[in-house]
Amino acid sequence: MLPDFRIRQRDYLLGIASALTQELDLVTVLKRILRASADLSGAPAALIALRQLPDINGDTIGPFRIQAHYNLNPNFVRQFNGVLLQTYGLTESDPLPVIMNELKLRLAAVVRQGHYDIKGTVGLPLISRGNFEGLLLLFGAYRAPLSYGPEIERMLQTFAHQAAIAVTNARLYEQVAHEKMRLGAMLEGSADGIMLMDADHKIERWNRALGKLTQVHQTQAIGQTHEDLIFWKSREPGQDLIEAESSGWPAAMNTTLYVEGDMLRRDGSTIAVGITYAPIFDRNLKLVNIIANVRDITKFKEAEKMKSSFISGISHELKTPVALIKGYAGTLQREDGNWDQATINDGLAIIEEEADRLHTLIDNLLEASRLQAGGIELRYQDVSMQHIAARTKRLFLPQTDKHTIEIDFPADFPLVQADEDRIVQVFTNLMSNAIKYSPEGGTIRISGKTEGNEALISVSDQGPGIPPHEIEKIFDRFYRAKTDITVKAKGAGLGLFLTRAIVEAHRGYIWATSQLDVGTTFTFKLPIQ
Ligand code: ADP
């Protein structure tokens, strides 16, 4: 039979142990430990210092940090925490008595220096599953020194052991919760669509980006299956998820599956995506989850398409002048030709014109690749926009008998700091487009105005215009709007790309506005200084 007080003690300990181990919040656990240790020991003050958790490299940082305390002078807590954090004199592999002894010395030094009312300290190591988690220190005071017999000492040890288990659990829980939060943030923050499904393809996670890609919101997706939500309008050759699984995927741990194609969205439109499926196995190598990363590859596909349409377009552009030059040169050279001077002159004029065309095209191509390689260097000087406008008019007027060209600048329009040759290129490109894309003729107007410290210059025509959905794209490299007039007109889709690059290199901005069957206006804005 246990004596009465021991039964009470045991019950008390059991009560505390169960209250502690049920709690997973570290701060609450530490508070409860402090309260119970005060009850058990009658110590007027106490603290708990925990060992720092391993850092990202997995190295354990040896010393301790005070995590909870009661009834202690805040200066003492700060100073003692300072010495606890110093590794000096301690290593990770030091045996417990060595560590406890070293800490005792440090404590004594702090108490001595600060003349704190602390006398007689009981140090209880918190050890759980062989891990030294931290320390529970019970402090006595000069008027109330601590002193216990072996009985109480043992009970406190038992209590410390329970406390250590509770601390370990709470810290593990904290770590897991933190890890979960990090993963959640990564998943939600990812620009790629991500879904997590179980082995039967039932969706467990569906991030925001995937919601946008598929137009199916998280709340609708979770609980459905992959097959309910992912539909291919067309697919690149190869297997989809179901086909791959029926032929044995995933046979091994690291085998991912890649499926690419046009995926149907909720509104019936399609989007080009590449999905990478990765299996997740449990310890018994049973497939438990599949994680799928869904990437929007529209841009990549467009670039691919643009490249191939560029190559076919450009070879056409190159071939036409070469064929004309060769044709005329061959004809004029024929010995039995007997051409009169007028015919010879006409032929030579065409040869020259086509050679010029080739020249411009090659220049533009070189310029485009130079631009991509590393920007444009500008030679700034004072530039008169009215002058360039007038020159552009003189240059282009002989090329058309259907257009009138108007110039409209206020008399006090300022000189603009810019690279003159480049600005000439901008005017030339906009003017040649205005003529080219308004084949029925009309008025082309070059006008200027200022707004604060900026000069705005516009070139407008009365052509059939550009459909609204094409307006953003016409400044892209090699892009040509899909309009009847564009199909008939010659071009490589480089002019506006170069024009925009020049304007932006001047820290300016260019845009187009257009109204179908009314006309198009290109405006660029440059800082005056
Ligand atoms: P290109 O003229 O060689 O095709 P650009 O880059 O100069 O290339 O122009 C891109 C496209 O923008 C053209 O193919 C045409 O569809 C459209 N575009 C440009 N200027 C005009 C305009 N003034 N009116 C209508 N469409 C235009």
PDB file of C-alpha atoms in Angstrom, residues 342-485:
ATOM      1  CA  ALA A 342      12.662  53.494-122.497  1.00  0.00           C
ATOM      2  CA  THR A 343      12.250  49.733-121.949  1.00  0.00           C
ATOM      3  CA  ILE A 344      15.820  49.461-120.664  1.00  0.00           C
ATOM      4  CA  ASN A 345      15.215  52.358-118.257  1.00  0.00           C
ATOM      5  CA  ASP A 346      11.981  50.810-116.981  1.00  0.00           C
ATOM      6  CA  GLY A 347      13.690  47.474-116.409  1.00  0.00           C
ATOM      7  CA  LEU A 348      16.624  49.076-114.614  1.00  0.00           C
ATOM      8  CA  ALA A 349      14.251  51.140-112.453  1.00  0.00           C
ATOM      9  CA  ILE A 350      12.463  47.969-111.348  1.00  0.00           C
ATOM     10  CA  ILE A 351      15.776  46.249-110.644  1.00  0.00           C
ATOM     11  CA  GLU A 352      16.845  49.209-108.517  1.00  0.00           C
ATOM     12  CA  GLU A 353      13.522  49.373-106.679  1.00  0.00           C
ATOM     13  CA  GLU A 354      13.559  45.685-105.878  1.00  0.00           C
ATOM     14  CA  ALA A 355      17.185  45.827-104.782  1.00  0.00           C
ATOM     15  CA  ASP A 356      16.197  48.674-102.431  1.00  0.00           C
ATOM     16  CA  ARG A 357      13.370  46.595-101.096  1.00  0.00           C
ATOM     17  CA  LEU A 358      15.719  43.715-100.414  1.00  0.00           C
ATOM     18  CA  HIS A 359      18.122  46.081 -98.763  1.00  0.00           C
ATOM     19  CA  THR A 360      15.456  47.471 -96.399  1.00  0.00           C
ATOM     20  CA  LEU A 361      14.228  44.029 -95.549  1.00  0.00           C
ATOM     21  CA  ILE A 362      17.710  42.774 -94.732  1.00  0.00           C
ATOM     22  CA  ASP A 363      18.396  45.914 -92.701  1.00  0.00           C
ATOM     23  CA  ASN A 364      15.236  45.383 -90.704  1.00  0.00           C
ATOM     24  CA  LEU A 365      16.062  41.763 -90.072  1.00  0.00           C
ATOM     25  CA  LEU A 366      19.555  42.635 -88.884  1.00  0.00           C
ATOM     26  CA  GLU A 367      18.183  45.423 -86.751  1.00  0.00           C
ATOM     27  CA  ALA A 368      15.635  43.102 -85.167  1.00  0.00           C
ATOM     28  CA  SER A 369      18.266  40.582 -84.215  1.00  0.00           C
ATOM     29  CA  ARG A 370      20.571  43.336 -82.950  1.00  0.00           C
ATOM     30  CA  LEU A 371      17.734  44.676 -80.835  1.00  0.00           C
ATOM     31  CA  GLN A 372      17.159  41.308 -79.318  1.00  0.00           C
ATOM     32  CA  ALA A 373      20.831  40.908 -78.608  1.00  0.00           C
ATOM     33  CA  GLY A 374      21.158  44.013 -76.523  1.00  0.00           C
ATOM     34  CA  GLY A 375      19.248  47.181 -77.077  1.00  0.00           C
ATOM     35  CA  ILE A 376      19.875  50.250 -79.153  1.00  0.00           C
ATOM     36  CA  GLU A 377      22.526  52.876 -78.606  1.00  0.00           C
ATOM     37  CA  LEU A 378      21.237  56.392 -79.104  1.00  0.00           C
ATOM     38  CA  ARG A 379      23.077  59.541 -80.166  1.00  0.00           C
ATOM     39  CA  TYR A 380      21.078  62.345 -78.600  1.00  0.00           C
ATOM     40  CA  GLN A 381      20.805  65.771 -80.206  1.00  0.00           C
ATOM     41  CA  ASP A 382      18.191  68.534 -80.617  1.00  0.00           C
ATOM     42  CA  VAL A 383      15.694  67.289 -83.151  1.00  0.00           C
ATOM     43  CA  SER A 384      13.000  69.258 -84.967  1.00  0.00           C
ATOM     44  CA  MET A 385       9.995  67.023 -85.390  1.00  0.00           C
ATOM     45  CA  GLN A 386       8.379  69.431 -87.908  1.00  0.00           C
ATOM     46  CA  HIS A 387      11.461  69.121 -90.113  1.00  0.00           C
ATOM     47  CA  ILE A 388      11.394  65.360 -90.067  1.00  0.00           C
ATOM     48  CA  ALA A 389       7.653  65.411 -90.773  1.00  0.00           C
ATOM     49  CA  ALA A 390       8.205  67.651 -93.780  1.00  0.00           C
ATOM     50  CA  ARG A 391      11.031  65.469 -95.047  1.00  0.00           C
ATOM     51  CA  THR A 392       8.905  62.353 -94.669  1.00  0.00           C
ATOM     52  CA  LYS A 393       6.132  64.023 -96.649  1.00  0.00           C
ATOM     53  CA  ARG A 394       8.569  64.969 -99.436  1.00  0.00           C
ATOM     54  CA  LEU A 395       9.903  61.440 -99.557  1.00  0.00           C
ATOM     55  CA  PHE A 396       6.538  59.696 -99.687  1.00  0.00           C
ATOM     56  CA  LEU A 397       4.381  62.046-101.748  1.00  0.00           C
ATOM     57  CA  PRO A 398       5.836  60.905-105.091  1.00  0.00           C
ATOM     58  CA  GLN A 399       4.979  57.297-104.162  1.00  0.00           C
ATOM     59  CA  THR A 400       1.211  57.810-104.090  1.00  0.00           C
ATOM     60  CA  ASP A 401      -1.337  59.667-106.119  1.00  0.00           C
ATOM     61  CA  LYS A 402      -4.269  58.677-103.930  1.00  0.00           C
ATOM     62  CA  HIS A 403      -3.196  60.296-100.687  1.00  0.00           C
ATOM     63  CA  THR A 404      -2.849  63.814 -99.430  1.00  0.00           C
ATOM     64  CA  ILE A 405      -0.408  64.385 -96.605  1.00  0.00           C
ATOM     65  CA  GLU A 406      -1.088  67.067 -94.010  1.00  0.00           C
ATOM     66  CA  ILE A 407       1.298  68.336 -91.390  1.00  0.00           C
ATOM     67  CA  ASP A 408       0.003  70.047 -88.295  1.00  0.00           C
ATOM     68  CA  PHE A 409       2.353  71.256 -85.584  1.00  0.00           C
ATOM     69  CA  PRO A 410       1.945  74.331 -83.342  1.00  0.00           C
ATOM     70  CA  ALA A 411       4.457  77.039 -84.251  1.00  0.00           C
ATOM     71  CA  ASP A 412       6.170  76.867 -80.871  1.00  0.00           C
ATOM     72  CA  PHE A 413       6.627  73.103 -80.923  1.00  0.00           C
ATOM     73  CA  PRO A 414       9.892  72.555 -79.033  1.00  0.00           C
ATOM     74  CA  LEU A 415      13.042  70.763 -80.151  1.00  0.00           C
ATOM     75  CA  VAL A 416      13.161  67.263 -78.732  1.00  0.00           C
ATOM     76  CA  GLN A 417      16.283  65.537 -77.415  1.00  0.00           C
ATOM     77  CA  ALA A 418      16.484  62.391 -79.501  1.00  0.00           C
ATOM     78  CA  ASP A 419      18.510  60.351 -81.960  1.00  0.00           C
ATOM     79  CA  GLU A 420      17.563  61.959 -85.286  1.00  0.00           C
ATOM     80  CA  ASP A 421      18.281  58.958 -87.530  1.00  0.00           C
ATOM     81  CA  ARG A 422      16.183  56.714 -85.326  1.00  0.00           C
ATOM     82  CA  ILE A 423      13.292  59.171 -85.217  1.00  0.00           C
ATOM     83  CA  VAL A 424      13.413  59.386 -89.019  1.00  0.00           C
ATOM     84  CA  GLN A 425      13.044  55.605 -89.020  1.00  0.00           C
ATOM     85  CA  VAL A 426       9.956  55.890 -86.795  1.00  0.00           C
ATOM     86  CA  PHE A 427       8.324  58.473 -89.106  1.00  0.00           C
ATOM     87  CA  THR A 428       9.226  56.432 -92.177  1.00  0.00           C
ATOM     88  CA  ASN A 429       7.766  53.224 -90.782  1.00  0.00           C
ATOM     89  CA  LEU A 430       4.525  54.858 -89.659  1.00  0.00           C
ATOM     90  CA  MET A 431       4.147  56.766 -92.929  1.00  0.00           C
ATOM     91  CA  SER A 432       4.841  53.779 -95.155  1.00  0.00           C
ATOM     92  CA  ASN A 433       2.298  51.731 -93.180  1.00  0.00           C
ATOM     93  CA  ALA A 434      -0.276  54.530 -93.410  1.00  0.00           C
ATOM     94  CA  ILE A 435       0.053  54.499 -97.207  1.00  0.00           C
ATOM     95  CA  LYS A 436       0.328  50.733 -97.498  1.00  0.00           C
ATOM     96  CA  TYR A 437      -2.683  49.957 -95.324  1.00  0.00           C
ATOM     97  CA  SER A 438      -5.039  52.574 -96.816  1.00  0.00           C
ATOM     98  CA  PRO A 439      -4.876  51.493-100.456  1.00  0.00           C
ATOM     99  CA  GLU A 440      -8.030  53.443-101.318  1.00  0.00           C
ATOM    100  CA  GLY A 441      -6.235  56.657-100.397  1.00  0.00           C
ATOM    101  CA  GLY A 442      -7.369  59.524 -98.207  1.00  0.00           C
ATOM    102  CA  THR A 443      -5.681  62.031 -95.954  1.00  0.00           C
ATOM    103  CA  ILE A 444      -2.647  61.131 -93.898  1.00  0.00           C
ATOM    104  CA  ARG A 445      -2.029  63.565 -91.115  1.00  0.00           C
ATOM    105  CA  ILE A 446       1.169  64.014 -89.125  1.00  0.00           C
ATOM    106  CA  SER A 447       0.518  66.152 -86.096  1.00  0.00           C
ATOM    107  CA  GLY A 448       2.281  67.144 -82.919  1.00  0.00           C
ATOM    108  CA  LYS A 449       1.386  68.604 -79.560  1.00  0.00           C
ATOM    109  CA  THR A 450       2.995  68.877 -76.161  1.00  0.00           C
ATOM    110  CA  GLU A 451       1.763  67.727 -72.808  1.00  0.00           C
ATOM    111  CA  GLY A 452       3.874  68.973 -69.941  1.00  0.00           C
ATOM    112  CA  ASN A 453       7.377  67.800 -70.562  1.00  0.00           C
ATOM    113  CA  GLU A 454       6.380  65.389 -73.307  1.00  0.00           C
ATOM    114  CA  ALA A 455       5.992  65.629 -77.057  1.00  0.00           C
ATOM    115  CA  LEU A 456       3.190  63.634 -78.662  1.00  0.00           C
ATOM    116  CA  ILE A 457       3.353  62.887 -82.361  1.00  0.00           C
ATOM    117  CA  SER A 458       0.599  61.152 -84.287  1.00  0.00           C
ATOM    118  CA  VAL A 459       0.331  59.697 -87.766  1.00  0.00           C
ATOM    119  CA  SER A 460      -3.247  58.993 -88.802  1.00  0.00           C
ATOM    120  CA  ASP A 461      -4.761  57.550 -91.936  1.00  0.00           C
ATOM    121  CA  GLN A 462      -8.234  56.887 -93.294  1.00  0.00           C
ATOM    122  CA  GLY A 463      -7.724  53.228 -94.085  1.00  0.00           C
ATOM    123  CA  PRO A 464     -10.032  50.344 -93.108  1.00  0.00           C
ATOM    124  CA  GLY A 465      -8.429  50.077 -89.661  1.00  0.00           C
ATOM    125  CA  ILE A 466      -7.234  47.276 -87.404  1.00  0.00           C
ATOM    126  CA  PRO A 467      -9.633  44.931 -85.574  1.00  0.00           C
ATOM    127  CA  PRO A 468      -9.556  45.677 -81.811  1.00  0.00           C
ATOM    128  CA  HIS A 469      -8.244  42.232 -80.814  1.00  0.00           C
ATOM    129  CA  GLU A 470      -5.218  42.667 -83.095  1.00  0.00           C
ATOM    130  CA  ILE A 471      -4.185  46.116 -81.857  1.00  0.00           C
ATOM    131  CA  GLU A 472      -2.045  44.863 -78.965  1.00  0.00           C
ATOM    132  CA  LYS A 473      -0.260  42.317 -81.104  1.00  0.00           C
ATOM    133  CA  ILE A 474       0.776  44.400 -84.113  1.00  0.00           C
ATOM    134  CA  PHE A 475       3.852  45.645 -82.232  1.00  0.00           C
ATOM    135  CA  ASP A 476       5.078  42.080 -81.751  1.00  0.00           C
ATOM    136  CA  ARG A 477       7.948  40.802 -83.777  1.00  0.00           C
ATOM    137  CA  PHE A 478       6.816  39.269 -87.103  1.00  0.00           C
ATOM    138  CA  TYR A 479       3.171  39.855 -86.273  1.00  0.00           C
ATOM    139  CA  ARG A 480       0.868  40.829 -89.137  1.00  0.00           C
ATOM    140  CA  ALA A 481      -2.856  41.420 -88.573  1.00  0.00           C
ATOM    141  CA  LYS A 482      -5.163  38.948 -90.223  1.00  0.00           C
ATOM    142  CA  THR A 483      -6.919  41.413 -92.498  1.00  0.00           C
ATOM    143  CA  ASP A 484      -7.514  41.250 -96.255  1.00  0.00           C
ATOM    144  CA  ILE A 485      -5.371  44.290 -96.873  1.00  0.00           C
TER     145      ILE A 485
END
